[in-house]
Amino acid sequence: DPLLASDPRAAHPLLVSFTARVLEHFTRIARDAIDQVEGLVIRAVDERVPHERVHALIDRRLDVAAGRLHRLGRDQVGTFCADVNIAHQRSLGLTHFTWRTTGRPNVRRNHAALEGRVFSLDTPPAEGYPGHDVDCHCHAEPVLGELEALVRGR
């Protein structure tokens, strides 16, 4: 099934799951920000805080929420891409992947220790699939020997 269908109601399950997950997270962040701004305004009225100061406090709170939304969106897109990569490999009949990091100095130690190791698509390591941890840029590289064997019909 194509990832992007012409009929949105027939969307791929990965896309439906991604959309629901992101909407849930975004809604929670927005509700938290609204609750905090409401509390801020109530306290400001009670304490007779000048409106300029209230305005600055609200701006700061909304900037924090916007930053959280940005980071979450970037992270969730990365997770979605990792899910699509794994699904694509499975759809090709592959069964194993090689864990790859970016090689940058900020790679998590436990992910760096997995660099180059081969895992079953059905049994990822305890860390989960590459790209699933928050702000992880690792990826699952297909085991090319398997792909070559499938292409040759073995």
Short mmCIF file of C-alpha atoms in Angstrom, two decimals:
data_model
loop_
_atom_site.label_atom_id
_atom_site.label_comp_id
_atom_site.label_asym_id
_atom_site.label_seq_id
_atom_site.Cartn_x
_atom_site.Cartn_y
_atom_site.Cartn_z
CA ASP A 1 0.00 0.00 0.00
CA PRO A 2 1.36 3.40 -0.94
CA LEU A 3 2.37 5.66 1.90
CA LEU A 4 0.56 8.64 0.44
CA ALA A 5 -2.79 7.63 -1.02
CA SER A 6 -4.85 9.94 -3.22
CA ASP A 7 -7.76 9.39 -0.80
CA PRO A 8 -6.72 10.62 2.68
CA ARG A 9 -9.13 8.14 4.29
CA ALA A 10 -7.07 5.33 2.77
CA ALA A 11 -3.83 6.60 4.27
CA HIS A 12 -1.10 4.16 5.19
CA PRO A 13 -1.28 2.96 8.84
CA LEU A 14 2.15 4.48 9.55
CA LEU A 15 0.90 7.89 8.46
CA VAL A 16 -2.30 7.55 10.49
CA SER A 17 -0.31 6.52 13.57
CA PHE A 18 2.19 9.37 13.08
CA THR A 19 -0.57 11.96 12.69
CA ALA A 20 -2.44 10.75 15.79
CA ARG A 21 0.75 10.68 17.89
CA VAL A 22 1.84 14.18 16.85
CA LEU A 23 -1.64 15.61 17.32
CA GLU A 24 -1.82 14.13 20.83
CA HIS A 25 1.56 15.60 21.80
CA PHE A 26 0.86 19.00 20.22
CA THR A 27 -2.55 19.19 21.92
CA ARG A 28 -1.01 18.41 25.32
CA ILE A 29 1.67 21.11 24.88
CA ALA A 30 -0.95 23.66 23.78
CA ARG A 31 -3.23 22.81 26.73
CA ASP A 32 -0.31 23.13 29.15
CA ALA A 33 0.58 26.53 27.70
CA ILE A 34 -3.03 27.75 27.89
CA ASP A 35 -3.32 26.57 31.51
CA GLN A 36 -0.07 28.29 32.42
CA VAL A 37 -1.03 31.56 30.70
CA GLU A 38 -4.40 31.48 32.44
CA GLY A 39 -2.68 30.99 35.81
CA LEU A 40 -0.26 33.77 34.98
CA VAL A 41 -3.07 36.21 34.18
CA ILE A 42 -5.04 35.30 37.32
CA ARG A 43 -1.97 35.81 39.52
CA ALA A 44 -1.13 39.05 37.71
CA VAL A 45 -4.62 40.44 38.33
CA ASP A 46 -4.51 39.36 41.99
CA GLU A 47 -1.07 40.93 42.47
CA ARG A 48 -1.82 44.01 40.30
CA VAL A 49 1.11 43.35 37.99
CA PRO A 50 1.51 46.04 35.27
CA HIS A 51 0.15 44.93 31.91
CA GLU A 52 3.55 45.39 30.22
CA ARG A 53 5.05 42.86 32.63
CA VAL A 54 2.13 40.44 32.07
CA HIS A 55 2.59 40.79 28.33
CA ALA A 56 6.30 39.93 28.63
CA LEU A 57 5.57 36.90 30.85
CA ILE A 58 2.96 35.60 28.39
CA ASP A 59 5.33 36.11 25.45
CA ARG A 60 8.06 34.20 27.25
CA ARG A 61 5.67 31.34 28.11
CA LEU A 62 4.43 31.10 24.52
CA ASP A 63 8.03 31.14 23.24
CA VAL A 64 8.74 28.13 25.46
CA ALA A 65 5.67 26.33 24.08
CA ALA A 66 6.69 27.16 20.49
CA GLY A 67 10.19 25.79 21.14
CA ARG A 68 8.73 22.59 22.57
CA LEU A 69 6.43 22.22 19.55
CA HIS A 70 9.35 22.75 17.16
CA ARG A 71 11.58 20.18 18.90
CA LEU A 72 8.74 17.69 19.17
CA GLY A 73 7.82 18.11 15.51
CA ARG A 74 11.41 17.59 14.39
CA ASP A 75 11.76 14.54 16.64
CA GLN A 76 8.49 12.96 15.53
CA VAL A 77 9.33 13.42 11.85
CA GLY A 78 12.61 11.59 12.54
CA THR A 79 10.74 8.75 14.24
CA PHE A 80 8.27 8.60 11.36
CA CYS A 81 11.12 8.38 8.83
CA ALA A 82 12.68 5.57 10.88
CA ASP A 83 9.34 3.72 10.88
CA VAL A 84 8.99 4.16 7.11
CA ASN A 85 12.55 2.87 6.62
CA ILE A 86 11.85 -0.28 8.66
CA ALA A 87 8.50 -0.85 6.90
CA HIS A 88 10.16 -0.41 3.51
CA GLN A 89 12.86 -2.93 4.34
CA ARG A 90 10.22 -5.43 5.49
CA SER A 91 8.17 -4.84 2.33
CA LEU A 92 11.27 -5.78 0.30
CA GLY A 93 11.50 -9.06 2.19
CA LEU A 94 14.58 -8.07 4.17
CA THR A 95 14.99 -9.46 7.67
CA HIS A 96 18.07 -7.69 9.10
CA PHE A 97 19.53 -4.21 9.38
CA THR A 98 22.85 -2.69 10.37
CA TRP A 99 22.73 0.03 13.05
CA ARG A 100 24.30 3.24 11.76
CA THR A 101 25.02 6.44 13.65
CA THR A 102 25.86 9.84 12.21
CA GLY A 103 29.42 9.45 13.51
CA ARG A 104 29.14 12.86 15.18
CA PRO A 105 30.59 13.40 18.66
CA ASN A 106 27.14 13.93 20.21
CA VAL A 107 25.92 10.38 19.44
CA ARG A 108 24.65 8.65 22.57
CA ARG A 109 27.21 6.22 24.00
CA ASN A 110 24.80 3.30 23.91
CA HIS A 111 24.04 4.05 20.24
CA ALA A 112 27.72 4.41 19.37
CA ALA A 113 28.25 0.94 20.87
CA LEU A 114 25.66 -0.42 18.37
CA GLU A 115 27.35 1.12 15.30
CA GLY A 116 27.89 -1.53 12.63
CA ARG A 117 26.09 -4.31 14.50
CA VAL A 118 23.48 -6.35 12.64
CA PHE A 119 20.02 -6.93 14.13
CA SER A 120 16.85 -8.70 13.08
CA LEU A 121 14.02 -6.42 11.99
CA ASP A 122 11.79 -8.51 14.24
CA THR A 123 14.09 -8.29 17.28
CA PRO A 124 15.73 -4.88 17.61
CA PRO A 125 18.17 -4.26 20.47
CA ALA A 126 16.93 -3.10 23.89
CA GLU A 127 17.35 0.51 22.69
CA GLY A 128 14.67 -0.08 20.05
CA TYR A 129 14.99 0.82 16.38
CA PRO A 130 17.49 3.42 15.19
CA GLY A 131 15.87 6.85 15.04
CA HIS A 132 13.27 6.12 17.71
CA ASP A 133 14.90 7.72 20.76
CA VAL A 134 14.26 11.41 21.28
CA ASP A 135 16.36 13.47 18.86
CA CYS A 136 18.15 10.36 17.56
CA HIS A 137 19.65 10.59 14.08
CA CYS A 138 20.74 6.95 13.77
CA HIS A 139 19.28 4.83 10.97
CA ALA A 140 18.73 1.21 10.01
CA GLU A 141 20.85 0.38 6.99
CA PRO A 142 19.59 -2.61 5.01
CA VAL A 143 21.84 -5.66 4.98
CA LEU A 144 22.80 -5.53 1.31
CA GLY A 145 23.76 -9.19 1.03
CA GLU A 146 20.13 -10.08 1.74
CA LEU A 147 18.92 -7.63 -0.87
CA GLU A 148 21.32 -9.01 -3.49
CA ALA A 149 20.16 -12.56 -2.75
CA LEU A 150 16.51 -11.51 -3.11
CA VAL A 151 17.23 -9.77 -6.43
CA ARG A 152 19.03 -12.87 -7.74
CA GLY A 153 16.06 -14.99 -6.67
CA ARG A 154 17.77 -17.07 -4.01
#
